[in-house]
PDB file of C-alpha atoms in Angstrom:
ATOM      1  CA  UNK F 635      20.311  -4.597  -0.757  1.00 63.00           C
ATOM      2  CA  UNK F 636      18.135  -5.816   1.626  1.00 82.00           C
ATOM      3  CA  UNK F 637      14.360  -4.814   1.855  1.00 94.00           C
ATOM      4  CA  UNK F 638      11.754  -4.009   4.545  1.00 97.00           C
ATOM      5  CA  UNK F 639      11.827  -6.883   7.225  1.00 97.00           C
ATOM      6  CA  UNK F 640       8.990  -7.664   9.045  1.00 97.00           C
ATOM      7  CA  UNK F 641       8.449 -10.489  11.597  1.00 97.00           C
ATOM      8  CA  UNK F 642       6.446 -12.548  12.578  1.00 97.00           C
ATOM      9  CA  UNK F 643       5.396 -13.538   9.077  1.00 97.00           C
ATOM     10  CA  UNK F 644       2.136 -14.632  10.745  1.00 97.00           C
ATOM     11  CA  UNK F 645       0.631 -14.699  13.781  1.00 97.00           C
ATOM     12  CA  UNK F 646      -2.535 -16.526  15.625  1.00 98.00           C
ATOM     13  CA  UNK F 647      -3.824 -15.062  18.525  1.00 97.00           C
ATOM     14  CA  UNK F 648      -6.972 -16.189  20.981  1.00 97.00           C
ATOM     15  CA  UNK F 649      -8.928 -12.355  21.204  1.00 96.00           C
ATOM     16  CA  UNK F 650      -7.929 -10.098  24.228  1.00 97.00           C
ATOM     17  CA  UNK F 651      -4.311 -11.821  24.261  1.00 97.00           C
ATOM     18  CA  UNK F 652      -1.885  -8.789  23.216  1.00 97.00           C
ATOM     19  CA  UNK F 653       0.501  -8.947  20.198  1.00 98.00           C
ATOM     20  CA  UNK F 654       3.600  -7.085  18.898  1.00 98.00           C
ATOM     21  CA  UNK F 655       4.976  -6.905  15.241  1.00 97.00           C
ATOM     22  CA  UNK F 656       8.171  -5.909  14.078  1.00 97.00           C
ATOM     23  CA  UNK F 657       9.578  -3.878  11.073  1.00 97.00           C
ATOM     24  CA  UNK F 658      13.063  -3.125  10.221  1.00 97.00           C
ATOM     25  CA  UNK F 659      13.171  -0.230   7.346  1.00 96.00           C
ATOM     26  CA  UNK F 660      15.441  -0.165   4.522  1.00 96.00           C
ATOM     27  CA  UNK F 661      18.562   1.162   5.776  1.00 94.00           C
ATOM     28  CA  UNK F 662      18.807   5.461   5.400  1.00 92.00           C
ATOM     29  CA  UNK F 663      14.931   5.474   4.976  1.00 94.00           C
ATOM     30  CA  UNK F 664      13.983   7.942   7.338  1.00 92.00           C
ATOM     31  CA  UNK F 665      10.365   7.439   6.550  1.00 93.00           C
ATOM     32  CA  UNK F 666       7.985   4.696   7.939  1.00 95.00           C
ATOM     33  CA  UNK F 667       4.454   3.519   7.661  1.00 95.00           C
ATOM     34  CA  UNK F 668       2.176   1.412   9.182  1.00 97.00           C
ATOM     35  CA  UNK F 669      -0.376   0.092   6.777  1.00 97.00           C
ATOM     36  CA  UNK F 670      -3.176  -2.483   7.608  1.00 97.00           C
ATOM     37  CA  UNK F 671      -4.473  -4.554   4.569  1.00 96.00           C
ATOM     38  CA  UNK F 672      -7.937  -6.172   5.024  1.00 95.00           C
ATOM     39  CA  UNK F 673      -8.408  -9.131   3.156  1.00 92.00           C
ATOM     40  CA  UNK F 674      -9.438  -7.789  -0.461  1.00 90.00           C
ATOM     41  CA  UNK F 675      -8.703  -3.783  -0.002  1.00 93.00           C
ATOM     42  CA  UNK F 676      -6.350  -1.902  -0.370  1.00 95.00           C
ATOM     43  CA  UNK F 677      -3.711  -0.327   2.473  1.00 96.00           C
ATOM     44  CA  UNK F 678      -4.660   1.502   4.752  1.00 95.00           C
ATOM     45  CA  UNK F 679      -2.600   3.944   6.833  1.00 94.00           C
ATOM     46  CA  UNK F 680      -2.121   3.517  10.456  1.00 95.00           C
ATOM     47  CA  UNK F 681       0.668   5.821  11.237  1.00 95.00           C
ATOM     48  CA  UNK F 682       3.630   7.591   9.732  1.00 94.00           C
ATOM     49  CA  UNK F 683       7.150   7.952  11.085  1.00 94.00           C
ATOM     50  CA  UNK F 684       9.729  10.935  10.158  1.00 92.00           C
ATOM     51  CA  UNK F 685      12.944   9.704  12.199  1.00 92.00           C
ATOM     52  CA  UNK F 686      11.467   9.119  15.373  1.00 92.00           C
ATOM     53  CA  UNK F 687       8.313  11.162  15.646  1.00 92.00           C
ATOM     54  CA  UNK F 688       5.271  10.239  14.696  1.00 92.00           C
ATOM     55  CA  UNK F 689       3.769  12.865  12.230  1.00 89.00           C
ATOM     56  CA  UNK F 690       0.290  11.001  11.102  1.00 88.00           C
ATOM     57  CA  UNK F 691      -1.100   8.898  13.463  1.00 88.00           C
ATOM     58  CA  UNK F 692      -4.842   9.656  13.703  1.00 86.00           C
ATOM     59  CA  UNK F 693      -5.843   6.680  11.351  1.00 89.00           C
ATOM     60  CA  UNK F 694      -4.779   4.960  14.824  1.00 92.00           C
ATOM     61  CA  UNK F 695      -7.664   2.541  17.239  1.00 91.00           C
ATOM     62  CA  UNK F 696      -5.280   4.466  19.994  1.00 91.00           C
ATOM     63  CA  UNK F 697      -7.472   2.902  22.932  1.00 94.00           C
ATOM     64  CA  UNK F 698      -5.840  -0.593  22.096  1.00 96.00           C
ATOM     65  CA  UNK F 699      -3.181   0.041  19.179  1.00 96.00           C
ATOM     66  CA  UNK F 700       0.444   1.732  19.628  1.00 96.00           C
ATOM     67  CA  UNK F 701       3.669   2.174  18.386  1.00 96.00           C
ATOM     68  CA  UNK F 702       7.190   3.241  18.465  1.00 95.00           C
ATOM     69  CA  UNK F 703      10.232   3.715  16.657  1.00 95.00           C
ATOM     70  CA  UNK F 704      12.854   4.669  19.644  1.00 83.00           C
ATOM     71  CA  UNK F 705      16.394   5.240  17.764  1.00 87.00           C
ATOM     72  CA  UNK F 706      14.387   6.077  14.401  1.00 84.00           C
ATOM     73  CA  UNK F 707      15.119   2.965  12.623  1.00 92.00           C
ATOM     74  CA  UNK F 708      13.491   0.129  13.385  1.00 96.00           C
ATOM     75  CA  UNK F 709       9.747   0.205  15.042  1.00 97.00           C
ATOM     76  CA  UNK F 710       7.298  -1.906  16.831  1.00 97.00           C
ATOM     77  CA  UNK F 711       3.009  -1.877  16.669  1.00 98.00           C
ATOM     78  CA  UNK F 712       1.437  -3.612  19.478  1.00 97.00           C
ATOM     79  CA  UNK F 713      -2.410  -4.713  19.590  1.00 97.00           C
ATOM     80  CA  UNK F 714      -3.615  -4.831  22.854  1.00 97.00           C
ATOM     81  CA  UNK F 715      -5.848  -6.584  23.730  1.00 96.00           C
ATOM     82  CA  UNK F 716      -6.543  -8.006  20.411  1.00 97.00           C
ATOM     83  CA  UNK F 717     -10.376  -7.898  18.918  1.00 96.00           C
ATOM     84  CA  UNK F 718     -11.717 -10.633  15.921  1.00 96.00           C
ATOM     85  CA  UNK F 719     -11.880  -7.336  13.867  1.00 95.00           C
ATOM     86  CA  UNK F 720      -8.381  -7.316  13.766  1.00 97.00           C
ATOM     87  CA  UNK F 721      -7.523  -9.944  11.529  1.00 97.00           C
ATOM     88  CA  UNK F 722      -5.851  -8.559   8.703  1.00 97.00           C
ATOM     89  CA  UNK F 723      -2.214  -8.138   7.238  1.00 97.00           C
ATOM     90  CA  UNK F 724      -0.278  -5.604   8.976  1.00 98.00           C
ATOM     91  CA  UNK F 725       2.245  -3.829   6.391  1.00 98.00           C
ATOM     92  CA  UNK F 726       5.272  -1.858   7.260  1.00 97.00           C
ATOM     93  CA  UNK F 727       7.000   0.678   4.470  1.00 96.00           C
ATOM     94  CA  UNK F 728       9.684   2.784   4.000  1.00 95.00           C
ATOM     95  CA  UNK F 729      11.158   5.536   2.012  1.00 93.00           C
ATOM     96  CA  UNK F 730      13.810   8.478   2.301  1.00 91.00           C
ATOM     97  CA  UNK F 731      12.313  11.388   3.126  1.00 86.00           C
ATOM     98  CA  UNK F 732      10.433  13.489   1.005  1.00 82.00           C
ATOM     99  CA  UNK F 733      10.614  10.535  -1.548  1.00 86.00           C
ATOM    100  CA  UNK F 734       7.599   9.338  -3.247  1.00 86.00           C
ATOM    101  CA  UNK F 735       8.535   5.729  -3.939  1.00 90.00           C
ATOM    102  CA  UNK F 736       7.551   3.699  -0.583  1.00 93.00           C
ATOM    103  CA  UNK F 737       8.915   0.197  -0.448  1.00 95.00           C
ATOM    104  CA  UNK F 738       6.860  -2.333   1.193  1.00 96.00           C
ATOM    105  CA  UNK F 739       8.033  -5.526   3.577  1.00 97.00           C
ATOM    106  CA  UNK F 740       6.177  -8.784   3.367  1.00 96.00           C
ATOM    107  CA  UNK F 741       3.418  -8.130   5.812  1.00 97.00           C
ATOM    108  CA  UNK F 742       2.281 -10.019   9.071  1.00 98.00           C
ATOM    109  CA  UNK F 743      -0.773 -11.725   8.435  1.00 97.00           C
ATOM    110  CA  UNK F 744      -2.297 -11.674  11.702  1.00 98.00           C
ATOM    111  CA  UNK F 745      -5.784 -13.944  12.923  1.00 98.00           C
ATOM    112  CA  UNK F 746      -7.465 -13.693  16.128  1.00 97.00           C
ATOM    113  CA  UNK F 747      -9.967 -16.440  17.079  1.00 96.00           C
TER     114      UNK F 747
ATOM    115  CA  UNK D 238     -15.516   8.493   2.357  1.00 51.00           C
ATOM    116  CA  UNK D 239     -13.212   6.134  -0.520  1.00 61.00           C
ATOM    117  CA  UNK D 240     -11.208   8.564  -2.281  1.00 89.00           C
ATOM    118  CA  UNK D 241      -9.744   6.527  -4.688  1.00 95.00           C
ATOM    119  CA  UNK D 242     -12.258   4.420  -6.833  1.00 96.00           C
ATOM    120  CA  UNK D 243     -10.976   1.215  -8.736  1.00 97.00           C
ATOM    121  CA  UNK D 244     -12.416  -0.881 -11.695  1.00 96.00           C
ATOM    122  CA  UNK D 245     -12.850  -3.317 -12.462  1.00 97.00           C
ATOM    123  CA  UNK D 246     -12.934  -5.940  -9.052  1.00 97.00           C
ATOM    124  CA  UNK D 247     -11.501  -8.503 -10.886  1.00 97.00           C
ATOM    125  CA  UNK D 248     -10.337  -9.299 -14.541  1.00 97.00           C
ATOM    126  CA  UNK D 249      -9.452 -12.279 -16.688  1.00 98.00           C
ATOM    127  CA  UNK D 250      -7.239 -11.696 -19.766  1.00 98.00           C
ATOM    128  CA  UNK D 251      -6.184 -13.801 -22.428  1.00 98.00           C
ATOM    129  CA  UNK D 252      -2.104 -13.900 -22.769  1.00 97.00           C
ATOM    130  CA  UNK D 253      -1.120 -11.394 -25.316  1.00 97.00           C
ATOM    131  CA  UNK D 254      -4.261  -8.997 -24.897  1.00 97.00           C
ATOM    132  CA  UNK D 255      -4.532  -6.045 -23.393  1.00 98.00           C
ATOM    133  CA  UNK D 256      -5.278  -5.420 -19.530  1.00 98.00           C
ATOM    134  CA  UNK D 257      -7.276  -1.884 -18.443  1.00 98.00           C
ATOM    135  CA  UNK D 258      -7.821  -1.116 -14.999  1.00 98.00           C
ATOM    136  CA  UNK D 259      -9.122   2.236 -13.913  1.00 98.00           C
ATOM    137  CA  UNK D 260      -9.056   4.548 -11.104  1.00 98.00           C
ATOM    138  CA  UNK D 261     -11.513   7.621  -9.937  1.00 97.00           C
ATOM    139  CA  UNK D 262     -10.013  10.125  -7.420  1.00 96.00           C
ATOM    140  CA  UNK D 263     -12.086  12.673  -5.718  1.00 93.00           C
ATOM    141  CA  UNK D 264      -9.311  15.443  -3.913  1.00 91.00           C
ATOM    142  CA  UNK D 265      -8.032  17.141  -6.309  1.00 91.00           C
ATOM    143  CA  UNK D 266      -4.682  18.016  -3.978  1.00 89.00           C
ATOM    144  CA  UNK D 267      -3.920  14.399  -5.213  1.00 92.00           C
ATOM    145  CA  UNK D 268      -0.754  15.000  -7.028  1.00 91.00           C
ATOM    146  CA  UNK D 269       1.139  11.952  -7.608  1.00 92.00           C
ATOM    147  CA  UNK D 270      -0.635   8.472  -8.448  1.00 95.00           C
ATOM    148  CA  UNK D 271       1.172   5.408  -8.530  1.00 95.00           C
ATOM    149  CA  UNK D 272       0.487   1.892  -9.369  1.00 97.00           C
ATOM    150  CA  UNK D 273       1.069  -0.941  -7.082  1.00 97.00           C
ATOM    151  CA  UNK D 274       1.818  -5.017  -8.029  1.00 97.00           C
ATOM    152  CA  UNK D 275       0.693  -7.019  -5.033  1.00 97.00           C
ATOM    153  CA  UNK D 276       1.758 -11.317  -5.337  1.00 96.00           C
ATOM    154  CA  UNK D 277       0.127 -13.713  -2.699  1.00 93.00           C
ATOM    155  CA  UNK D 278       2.265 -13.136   0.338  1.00 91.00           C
ATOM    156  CA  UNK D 279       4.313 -10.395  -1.040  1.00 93.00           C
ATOM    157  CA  UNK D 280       4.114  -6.371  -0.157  1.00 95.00           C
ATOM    158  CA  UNK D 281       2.967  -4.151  -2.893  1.00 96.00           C
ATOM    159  CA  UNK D 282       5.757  -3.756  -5.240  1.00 96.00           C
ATOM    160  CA  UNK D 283       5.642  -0.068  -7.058  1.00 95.00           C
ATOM    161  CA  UNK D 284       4.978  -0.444 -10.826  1.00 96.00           C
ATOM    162  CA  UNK D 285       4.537   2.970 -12.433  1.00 96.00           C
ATOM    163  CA  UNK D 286       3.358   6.535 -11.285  1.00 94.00           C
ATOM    164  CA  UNK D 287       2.332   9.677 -12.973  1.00 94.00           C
ATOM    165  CA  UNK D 288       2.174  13.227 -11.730  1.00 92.00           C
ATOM    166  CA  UNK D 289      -0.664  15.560 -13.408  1.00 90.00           C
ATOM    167  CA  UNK D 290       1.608  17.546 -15.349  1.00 90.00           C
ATOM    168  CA  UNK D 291       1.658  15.327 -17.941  1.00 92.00           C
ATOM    169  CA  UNK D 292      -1.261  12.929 -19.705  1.00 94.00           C
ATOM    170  CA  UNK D 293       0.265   9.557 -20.414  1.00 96.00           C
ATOM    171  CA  UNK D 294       3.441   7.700 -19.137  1.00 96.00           C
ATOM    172  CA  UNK D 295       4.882   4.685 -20.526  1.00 97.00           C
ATOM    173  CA  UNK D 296       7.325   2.031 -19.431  1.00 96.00           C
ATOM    174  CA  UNK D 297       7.875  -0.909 -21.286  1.00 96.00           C
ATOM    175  CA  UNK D 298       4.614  -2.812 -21.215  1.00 97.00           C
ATOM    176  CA  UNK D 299       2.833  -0.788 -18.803  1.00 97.00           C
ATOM    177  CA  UNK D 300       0.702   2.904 -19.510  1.00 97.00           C
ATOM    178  CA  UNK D 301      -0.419   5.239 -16.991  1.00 97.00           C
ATOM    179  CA  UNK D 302      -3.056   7.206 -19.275  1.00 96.00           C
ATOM    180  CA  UNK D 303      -4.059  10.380 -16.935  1.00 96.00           C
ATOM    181  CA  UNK D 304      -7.008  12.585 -17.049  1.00 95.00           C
ATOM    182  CA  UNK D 305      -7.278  15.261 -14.724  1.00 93.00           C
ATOM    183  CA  UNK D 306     -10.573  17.397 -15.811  1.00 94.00           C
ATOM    184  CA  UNK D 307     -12.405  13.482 -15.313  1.00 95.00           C
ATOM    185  CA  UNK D 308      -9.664  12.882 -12.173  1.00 95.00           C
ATOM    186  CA  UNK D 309      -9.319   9.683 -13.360  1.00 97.00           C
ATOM    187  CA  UNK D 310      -6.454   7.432 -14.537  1.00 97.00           C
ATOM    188  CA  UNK D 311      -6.107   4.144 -16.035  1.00 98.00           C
ATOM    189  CA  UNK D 312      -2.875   1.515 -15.929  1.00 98.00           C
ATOM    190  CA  UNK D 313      -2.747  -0.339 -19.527  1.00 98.00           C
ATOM    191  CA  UNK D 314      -0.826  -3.750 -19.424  1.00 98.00           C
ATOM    192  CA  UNK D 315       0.043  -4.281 -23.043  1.00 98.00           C
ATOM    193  CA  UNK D 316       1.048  -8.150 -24.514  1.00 98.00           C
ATOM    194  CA  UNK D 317      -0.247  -9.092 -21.077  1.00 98.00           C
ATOM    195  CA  UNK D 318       1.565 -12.461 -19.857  1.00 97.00           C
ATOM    196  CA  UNK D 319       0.319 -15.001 -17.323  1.00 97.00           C
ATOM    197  CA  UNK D 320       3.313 -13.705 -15.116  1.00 97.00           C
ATOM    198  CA  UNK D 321       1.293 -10.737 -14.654  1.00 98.00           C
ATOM    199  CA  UNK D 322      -1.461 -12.194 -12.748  1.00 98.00           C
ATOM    200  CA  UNK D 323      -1.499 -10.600  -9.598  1.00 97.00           C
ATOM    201  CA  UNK D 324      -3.133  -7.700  -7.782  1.00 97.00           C
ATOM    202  CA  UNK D 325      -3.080  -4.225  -8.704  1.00 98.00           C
ATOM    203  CA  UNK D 326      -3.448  -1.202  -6.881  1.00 98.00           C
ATOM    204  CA  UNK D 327      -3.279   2.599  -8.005  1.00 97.00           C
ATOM    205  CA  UNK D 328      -3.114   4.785  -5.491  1.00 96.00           C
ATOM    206  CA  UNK D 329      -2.490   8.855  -4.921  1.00 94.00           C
ATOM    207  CA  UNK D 330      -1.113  11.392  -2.471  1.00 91.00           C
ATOM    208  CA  UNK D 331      -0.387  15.191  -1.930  1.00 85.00           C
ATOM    209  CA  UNK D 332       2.394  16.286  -1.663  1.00 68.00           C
ATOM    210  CA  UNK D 333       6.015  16.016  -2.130  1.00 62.00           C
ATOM    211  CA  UNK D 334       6.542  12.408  -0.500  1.00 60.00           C
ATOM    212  CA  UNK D 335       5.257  13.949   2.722  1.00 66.00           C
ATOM    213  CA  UNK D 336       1.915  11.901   2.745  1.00 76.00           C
ATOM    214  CA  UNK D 337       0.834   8.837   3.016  1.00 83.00           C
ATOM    215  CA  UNK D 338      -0.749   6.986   0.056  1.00 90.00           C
ATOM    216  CA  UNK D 339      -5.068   6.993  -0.413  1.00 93.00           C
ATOM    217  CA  UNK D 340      -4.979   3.153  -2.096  1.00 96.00           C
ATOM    218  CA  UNK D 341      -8.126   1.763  -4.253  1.00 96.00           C
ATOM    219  CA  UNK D 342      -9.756  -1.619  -3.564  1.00 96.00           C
ATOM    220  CA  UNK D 343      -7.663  -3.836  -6.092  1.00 97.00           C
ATOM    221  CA  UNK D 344      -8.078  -5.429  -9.168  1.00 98.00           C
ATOM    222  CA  UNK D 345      -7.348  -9.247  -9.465  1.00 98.00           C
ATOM    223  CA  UNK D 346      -5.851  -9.689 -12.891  1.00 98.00           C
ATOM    224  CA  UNK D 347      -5.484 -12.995 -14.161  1.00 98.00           C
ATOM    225  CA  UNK D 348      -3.979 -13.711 -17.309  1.00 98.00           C
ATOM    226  CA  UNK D 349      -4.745 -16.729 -18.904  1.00 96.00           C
ATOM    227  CA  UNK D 350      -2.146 -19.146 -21.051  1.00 92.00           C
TER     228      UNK D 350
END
């Protein structure tokens, strides 16, 4: 069974230039998060999906961050435009819903110069 | 505010001995605390979780010990082998899988030959 997909892996960005990461859940999770890992800490929340609607979002920057997950499945965050305090690992997880267990993709390590 | 408090920063174990990381939680609607293994370049892989009904869990080489007058747990890594050096994480949530997960700082365990 496949796991969380996320892509790109990484990403290097000049600051002010926008960017877009992508997350594809595991498939029948109808749960999905938006973490952001700074180097050395532990995830933290951006925003929570339930199908399509966004249920927990006010851990979101929402003057330069947003997101989407159309058709309920897969979903896109977008940075823009991008500040140096963004550098970080952006996670994306998924579970079924009302489930505790959350499974977590690879991450996209993004840096901004 | 850091709801979830985690101890030690960073620890160095010799293989075979016994690795104790602990965890301080200040909302006491926290009512499910898991564990999290993080490799370099991997997601945070679930481990272990407890709920507060019950004190102590165990699973093969791993121990969630749980207090809840103190709200504070502990993860015990028993016979600890080098292929445990990694991350760890605990974290908690309210809830029946309807929340998103409060994570500590991390622990850096290394485990040495």
């Amino acid at each position: 069974e496949a796991g969380v997909v996320q892509s790109p892996r990484y990403k290097i960005i000049e600051k002010k230039q926008p960017v877009a990461f992508w997350c594809n859940p595991i498939s029948g999770h109808n749960t999905l998060y938006w973490y952001l890992q700074n180097l050395g800490q532990g995830p933290e929340l951006l925003i929570r999906y339930e199908n399509e609607e966004a249920v927990d979002d006010s851990q979101l920057p929402k003057d330069r961050f947003s997101a989407e997950r159309l058709k309920g499945v897969d979903s896109t965050l977008k940075i823009q435009p991008a500040e140096l305090g963004d550098s970080a690992v952006y996670l994306c997880a998924s579970s079924f819903l009302g489930a505790d267990e959350q499974f977590f993709g690879p991450g996209t390590r993004l840096t901004v110069l | 505010q850091q709801q979830v408090k985690q101890s030690p920063q960073s620890l160095i174990v010799q293989k075979g001995g016994i690795s104790i990381i602990n965890c301080a939680y200040e909302n006491t609607a926290f009512d499910y605390f898991p564990w999290y293994q993080q490799f370099p370049g991997k997601g945070p892989a679930l481990l272990i979780a407890i709920r507060p009904d019950v004190s102590e869990k165990k699973e093969g080489r791993f121990t969630i010990s749980f207090n809840k007058s103190a709200k504070q747990f502990s993860l015990h890594i028993m016979d600890s082998q080098p292929g445990d050096s990694a991350t760890y994480f605990c974290a908690a949530s309210r809830g029946t899988g309807r929340r998103a997960l409060t994570f500590g700082s991390g622990t850096r365990l290394q485990v040495q030959p």
